[in-house]
């Protein structure tokens, strides 16, 4: 199991301890993307895939990326310091990844939401994300979902 931050590890523990999380995987697949910052092809590995059963029996599949909230917004304009250049390149790279991720998910007929505010979603997963990520200036930038009614389970 791969995790690159304590926030990802914390999310894994949550998935293991939550009964309605039916399945989860860390960096389960890659999405090829053309990066706008270097004009080269790269592989993007989303952090997680989860399958969650809601209280009404609907199974929802999510692709989740854990990012600092700061990296989900364009950098604030200021003097062109090394830090500003780094933040600008990171922003450009993330935008390229997410553009290709949106396309990938739409081909799988998944609904993709690109929003750091998950307060309107009633699932336990998004409640946990809102409490633990957004409260601490972290977020899961997108979650794609494919809902299906559970069959007799």
Coordinates of N, CA and C in Angstrom, one line a residue:
X1 N 0.9 -1.2 0.0 CA 0.0 0.0 0.0 C 0.9 1.2 0.0
X2 N 0.5 2.2 -0.9 CA 1.4 3.3 -1.1 C 0.7 4.5 -0.4
X3 N 1.4 5.3 0.4 CA 1.0 6.6 0.8 C 2.2 7.5 0.9
X4 N 1.9 8.8 0.5 CA 3.0 9.7 0.4 C 2.9 10.9 1.4
X5 N 1.8 10.8 2.3 CA 1.7 11.8 3.3 C 0.9 11.2 4.5
X6 N 1.0 11.8 5.6 CA 0.2 11.3 6.7 C -1.3 11.5 6.5
X7 N -1.6 12.5 5.7 CA -3.1 12.6 5.4 C -3.6 11.5 4.6
X8 N -2.8 11.0 3.7 CA -3.2 9.8 2.9 C -3.3 8.6 3.8
X9 N -2.4 8.4 4.7 CA -2.4 7.3 5.7 C -3.6 7.4 6.6
X10 N -3.9 8.6 7.0 CA -5.1 8.8 7.9 C -6.4 8.4 7.1
X11 N -6.4 8.8 5.8 CA -7.6 8.4 5.0 C -7.7 6.9 4.8
X12 N -6.5 6.2 4.7 CA -6.5 4.7 4.6 C -7.1 4.1 5.9
X13 N -6.7 4.6 7.0 CA -7.2 4.1 8.3 C -8.7 4.3 8.4
X14 N -9.2 5.4 7.9 CA -10.6 5.7 7.9 C -11.3 4.6 7.1
X15 N -10.8 4.4 5.9 CA -11.4 3.4 5.0 C -11.4 2.0 5.6
X16 N -10.3 1.6 6.3 CA -10.3 0.3 6.9 C -11.3 0.2 8.1
X17 N -11.5 1.3 8.8 CA -12.4 1.2 10.0 C -13.8 1.5 9.7
X18 N -14.2 1.9 8.5 CA -15.6 2.3 8.2 C -16.3 1.2 7.5
X19 N -17.3 0.6 8.1 CA -18.0 -0.5 7.5 C -18.6 -0.3 6.1
X20 N -19.1 0.9 5.9 CA -19.7 1.2 4.6 C -18.7 1.4 3.4
X21 N -17.4 1.4 3.8 CA -16.4 1.5 2.7 C -16.2 0.0 2.3
X22 N -16.7 -0.4 1.2 CA -16.7 -1.8 0.7 C -15.3 -2.2 0.2
X23 N -14.7 -1.2 -0.5 CA -13.4 -1.5 -1.1 C -12.7 -0.2 -1.3
X24 N -11.4 -0.2 -1.2 CA -10.5 0.9 -1.5 C -9.2 0.4 -2.0
X25 N -8.5 1.3 -2.8 CA -7.2 1.0 -3.4 C -6.4 2.2 -3.4
X26 N -5.1 2.1 -3.2 CA -4.2 3.2 -3.2 C -3.5 3.2 -4.6
X27 N -3.5 4.4 -5.2 CA -2.9 4.6 -6.6 C -3.2 3.4 -7.5
X28 N -4.5 3.2 -7.7 CA -4.9 1.9 -8.4 C -4.7 1.8 -9.9
X29 N -4.5 3.0 -10.5 CA -4.3 3.0 -12.0 C -3.6 4.3 -12.4
X30 N -3.2 4.4 -13.6 CA -2.6 5.6 -14.0 C -3.4 6.2 -15.2
X31 N -3.3 7.5 -15.3 CA -4.0 8.2 -16.4 C -2.9 9.0 -17.2
X32 N -2.7 8.7 -18.4 CA -1.7 9.4 -19.2 C -2.1 10.9 -19.4
X33 N -1.2 11.8 -19.2 CA -1.6 13.2 -19.5 C -0.4 14.0 -20.1
X34 N -0.8 15.0 -20.9 CA 0.2 15.9 -21.5 C 0.3 17.1 -20.6
X35 N 1.5 17.3 -20.0 CA 1.7 18.4 -19.0 C 1.9 19.7 -19.8
X36 N 1.2 20.7 -19.4 CA 1.3 22.0 -20.0 C 2.6 22.7 -19.7
X37 N 3.3 22.3 -18.6 CA 4.5 23.0 -18.2 C 5.7 22.6 -19.0
X38 N 5.8 21.3 -19.4 CA 6.9 20.8 -20.2 C 6.6 20.2 -21.5
X39 N 5.3 20.2 -21.8 CA 4.8 19.6 -23.1 C 5.2 18.2 -23.3
X40 N 5.3 17.4 -22.2 CA 5.7 16.0 -22.3 C 4.5 15.1 -21.7
X41 N 4.5 13.9 -22.1 CA 3.5 12.9 -21.6 C 4.0 12.4 -20.3
X42 N 3.1 12.3 -19.3 CA 3.4 11.7 -18.0 C 2.3 10.8 -17.6
X43 N 2.5 10.0 -16.5 CA 1.5 9.2 -15.9 C 1.0 9.8 -14.6
X44 N -0.3 10.0 -14.5 CA -0.9 10.5 -13.2 C -1.5 9.3 -12.5
X45 N -1.2 9.1 -11.2 CA -1.7 8.1 -10.4 C -2.6 8.7 -9.3
X46 N -4.0 8.7 -9.5 CA -4.8 9.3 -8.5 C -4.6 8.5 -7.2
X47 N -4.7 9.3 -6.1 CA -4.4 8.7 -4.8 C -5.2 7.5 -4.4
X48 N -6.6 7.5 -4.6 CA -7.4 6.5 -4.1 C -8.6 6.2 -5.0
X49 N -9.0 5.0 -5.0 CA -10.3 4.5 -5.5 C -11.0 3.9 -4.4
X50 N -12.3 4.3 -4.2 CA -13.1 3.7 -3.1 C -14.5 3.4 -3.6
X51 N -15.1 2.4 -3.0 CA -16.4 1.9 -3.3 C -17.2 2.0 -2.0
X52 N -18.2 2.8 -1.9 CA -18.9 3.1 -0.6 C -20.4 2.8 -0.8
X53 N -20.9 2.2 0.3 CA -22.4 1.9 0.3 C -23.0 2.9 1.2
X54 N -24.0 3.7 0.6 CA -24.7 4.7 1.3 C -25.8 4.1 2.2
X55 N -26.4 4.9 3.0 CA -27.4 4.3 3.9 C -28.6 3.8 3.1
X56 N -28.9 4.4 2.0 CA -30.0 4.0 1.2 C -29.7 2.8 0.2
X57 N -28.5 2.2 0.4 CA -28.1 1.0 -0.4 C -27.4 1.3 -1.7
X58 N -27.2 2.5 -2.1 CA -26.6 2.9 -3.3 C -25.1 2.8 -3.1
X59 N -24.4 2.1 -4.1 CA -23.0 2.0 -4.1 C -22.4 3.1 -4.9
X60 N -21.5 3.8 -4.4 CA -20.9 5.0 -5.1 C -19.4 4.7 -5.2
X61 N -18.8 4.9 -6.4 CA -17.4 4.7 -6.6 C -16.7 6.1 -6.7
X62 N -15.6 6.3 -6.0 CA -14.9 7.6 -6.0 C -13.5 7.4 -6.4
X63 N -13.0 8.4 -7.2 CA -11.6 8.5 -7.4 C -11.2 9.8 -6.6
X64 N -10.2 9.6 -5.7 CA -9.9 10.7 -4.8 C -8.5 11.1 -4.8
X65 N -8.3 12.4 -4.9 CA -6.9 13.0 -4.9 C -6.8 13.8 -3.7
X66 N -5.8 13.5 -2.9 CA -5.5 14.3 -1.6 C -4.4 15.3 -2.0
X67 N -4.8 16.6 -1.8 CA -3.9 17.7 -2.1 C -4.0 18.8 -1.1
X68 N -3.0 19.5 -0.8 CA -3.2 20.7 0.0 C -4.1 21.7 -0.7
X69 N -5.0 22.3 0.0 CA -5.9 23.2 -0.5 C -5.2 24.3 -1.4
X70 N -4.1 24.7 -0.9 CA -3.3 25.7 -1.6 C -2.9 25.3 -3.1
X71 N -2.8 24.0 -3.3 CA -2.4 23.5 -4.6 C -3.6 23.3 -5.6
X72 N -4.8 23.6 -5.0 CA -6.0 23.5 -5.8 C -6.5 24.8 -6.4
X73 N -5.7 25.8 -6.1 CA -6.0 27.2 -6.5 C -4.8 27.8 -7.2
X74 N -5.0 28.7 -8.1 CA -3.9 29.4 -8.7 C -3.1 30.2 -7.7
X75 N -1.7 30.2 -7.9 CA -1.0 31.0 -6.9 C -1.3 32.5 -7.0
X76 N -1.2 33.1 -5.8 CA -1.5 34.6 -5.8 C -0.3 35.3 -6.5
X77 N -0.7 36.3 -7.3 CA 0.3 37.0 -8.0 C 1.2 37.8 -7.1
X78 N 2.5 37.7 -7.3 CA 3.5 38.5 -6.5 C 4.8 38.5 -7.3
X79 N 5.8 38.9 -6.6 CA 7.1 39.0 -7.3 C 7.5 37.5 -7.7
X80 N 8.2 37.5 -8.8 CA 8.6 36.2 -9.4 C 9.8 35.6 -8.6
X81 N 9.5 35.1 -7.4 CA 10.5 34.4 -6.6 C 10.6 33.0 -7.0
X82 N 11.5 32.2 -6.5 CA 11.6 30.8 -6.8 C 10.4 30.1 -6.3
X83 N 9.9 30.5 -5.1 CA 8.6 29.9 -4.6 C 7.4 30.2 -5.5
X84 N 7.3 31.4 -6.0 CA 6.2 31.7 -6.9 C 6.3 30.9 -8.2
X85 N 7.5 30.7 -8.7 CA 7.7 29.9 -9.9 C 7.3 28.5 -9.7
X86 N 7.7 27.9 -8.5 CA 7.4 26.6 -8.2 C 5.9 26.4 -8.0
X87 N 5.2 27.3 -7.3 CA 3.8 27.2 -7.2 C 3.1 27.3 -8.5
X88 N 3.5 28.1 -9.4 CA 2.9 28.3 -10.7 C 3.1 27.0 -11.5
X89 N 4.3 26.4 -11.5 CA 4.5 25.1 -12.2 C 3.7 24.0 -11.6
X90 N 3.6 23.9 -10.3 CA 2.7 22.9 -9.6 C 1.3 23.1 -10.0
X91 N 0.8 24.3 -10.0 CA -0.6 24.6 -10.4 C -0.8 24.2 -11.9
X92 N 0.1 24.5 -12.8 CA 0.0 24.1 -14.2 C 0.0 22.6 -14.4
X93 N 0.8 21.9 -13.6 CA 0.9 20.5 -13.7 C -0.4 19.8 -13.2
X94 N -0.9 20.3 -12.0 CA -2.1 19.8 -11.5 C -3.3 20.0 -12.4
X95 N -3.4 21.2 -13.1 CA -4.4 21.5 -14.0 C -4.4 20.5 -15.2
X96 N -3.2 20.2 -15.7 CA -3.1 19.2 -16.7 C -3.6 17.8 -16.3
X97 N -3.2 17.4 -15.1 CA -3.6 16.1 -14.6 C -5.1 16.0 -14.5
X98 N -5.7 17.1 -13.9 CA -7.2 17.1 -13.7 C -7.9 17.1 -15.0
X99 N -7.4 17.8 -15.9 CA -8.1 17.9 -17.3 C -8.2 16.5 -17.8
X100 N -7.1 15.7 -17.8 CA -7.1 14.4 -18.3 C -7.9 13.4 -17.4
X101 N -7.9 13.7 -16.1 CA -8.7 12.9 -15.2 C -10.2 13.0 -15.5
X102 N -10.6 14.3 -15.7 CA -12.0 14.5 -16.0 C -12.4 13.8 -17.3
X103 N -11.6 13.8 -18.3 CA -11.8 13.1 -19.5 C -11.9 11.6 -19.3
X104 N -11.0 11.1 -18.5 CA -10.9 9.6 -18.2 C -12.2 9.2 -17.5
X105 N -12.6 9.9 -16.5 CA -13.8 9.6 -15.8 C -15.0 9.7 -16.6
X106 N -15.1 10.7 -17.5 CA -16.3 10.8 -18.3 C -16.4 9.6 -19.3
X107 N -15.3 9.1 -19.7 CA -15.3 7.9 -20.6 C -15.9 6.7 -19.9
X108 N -15.7 6.7 -18.6 CA -16.2 5.5 -17.8 C -17.6 5.8 -17.3
X109 N -18.2 6.9 -17.8 CA -19.6 7.3 -17.3 C -19.6 7.6 -15.8
X110 N -18.6 8.2 -15.3 CA -18.6 8.6 -13.9 C -18.9 10.1 -13.9
X111 N -19.5 10.5 -12.8 CA -19.8 11.9 -12.6 C -18.6 12.5 -11.9
X112 N -18.1 13.6 -12.4 CA -16.9 14.2 -11.8 C -17.2 15.5 -11.2
X113 N -16.9 15.7 -9.9 CA -17.1 17.0 -9.3 C -15.7 17.6 -9.0
X114 N -15.4 18.8 -9.4 CA -14.1 19.4 -9.1 C -14.4 20.5 -8.1
X115 N -14.5 20.2 -6.8 CA -14.9 21.1 -5.8 C -14.3 20.7 -4.5
X116 N -13.7 21.7 -3.8 CA -13.2 21.4 -2.5 C -14.2 21.5 -1.4
X117 N -15.4 21.9 -1.7 CA -16.5 22.0 -0.7 C -17.5 20.9 -0.8
X118 N -17.4 19.9 0.1 CA -18.2 18.7 0.0 C -19.4 18.8 1.0
X119 N -19.7 20.0 1.4 CA -20.7 20.1 2.5 C -22.1 19.6 2.1
X120 N -22.4 19.6 0.8 CA -23.7 19.3 0.3 C -23.9 17.8 0.2
X121 N -22.9 17.0 0.2 CA -23.0 15.5 0.0 C -23.3 14.8 1.4
X122 N -24.3 14.0 1.4 CA -24.6 13.4 2.7 C -23.8 12.1 3.1
X123 N -23.0 11.6 2.2 CA -22.3 10.4 2.6 C -21.3 10.6 3.7
X124 N -21.1 9.5 4.4 CA -20.1 9.5 5.5 C -18.7 9.9 5.0
X125 N -18.4 9.4 3.9 CA -17.0 9.7 3.3 C -16.8 11.2 3.2
X126 N -17.8 11.9 2.6 CA -17.6 13.3 2.4 C -17.7 14.1 3.7
X127 N -18.5 13.6 4.6 CA -18.5 14.2 6.0 C -17.1 14.2 6.6
X128 N -16.5 13.0 6.5 CA -15.2 12.8 7.0 C -14.2 13.7 6.3
X129 N -14.3 13.7 5.0 CA -13.3 14.6 4.2 C -13.5 16.0 4.7
X130 N -14.8 16.5 4.7 CA -15.0 17.9 5.1 C -14.4 18.2 6.5
X131 N -14.6 17.3 7.4 CA -14.1 17.5 8.8 C -12.6 17.5 8.9
X132 N -12.0 16.4 8.3 CA -10.6 16.2 8.4 C -9.7 16.9 7.4
X133 N -10.2 17.2 6.3 CA -9.3 17.8 5.2 C -9.5 19.3 5.2
X134 N -10.7 19.7 4.9 CA -11.0 21.1 4.7 C -10.7 21.9 6.0
X135 N -11.1 21.3 7.1 CA -10.8 21.9 8.4 C -9.3 22.2 8.6
X136 N -8.5 21.3 8.1 CA -7.1 21.4 8.3 C -6.4 22.0 7.0
X137 N -7.2 22.7 6.2 CA -6.6 23.3 4.9 C -6.1 22.2 4.0
X138 N -6.7 21.1 4.0 CA -6.4 20.0 3.0 C -7.7 19.7 2.3
X139 N -7.6 19.1 1.2 CA -8.9 18.7 0.5 C -8.7 17.6 -0.4
X140 N -9.7 16.9 -0.7 CA -9.7 15.9 -1.8 C -10.3 16.7 -3.0
X141 N -9.5 17.0 -3.9 CA -9.9 17.9 -5.0 C -11.0 17.4 -5.8
X142 N -11.0 16.2 -6.2 CA -12.1 15.7 -6.9 C -12.5 14.3 -6.5
X143 N -13.7 14.0 -6.7 CA -14.2 12.7 -6.5 C -15.2 12.3 -7.6
X144 N -14.8 11.3 -8.4 CA -15.7 10.9 -9.4 C -16.6 9.8 -8.8
X145 N -17.8 9.7 -9.3 CA -18.6 8.6 -8.7 C -19.5 8.0 -9.8
X146 N -19.7 6.7 -9.6 CA -20.6 6.0 -10.5 C -21.5 5.3 -9.5
X147 N -22.7 5.7 -9.4 CA -23.7 5.1 -8.5 C -24.4 3.9 -9.1
X148 N -24.6 2.9 -8.3 CA -25.4 1.8 -8.7 C -26.2 1.3 -7.5
X149 N -27.4 0.8 -7.7 CA -28.2 0.3 -6.6 C -27.7 -1.1 -6.2
X150 N -27.5 -1.3 -4.9 CA -27.0 -2.5 -4.4 C -28.0 -3.6 -4.6
X151 N -27.6 -4.8 -5.0 CA -28.5 -5.9 -5.3 C -28.6 -6.8 -4.1
X152 N -29.6 -6.6 -3.3 CA -29.9 -7.5 -2.2 C -28.8 -7.6 -1.1
X153 N -27.9 -6.6 -1.0 CA -27.0 -6.6 0.1 C -27.1 -5.4 0.9

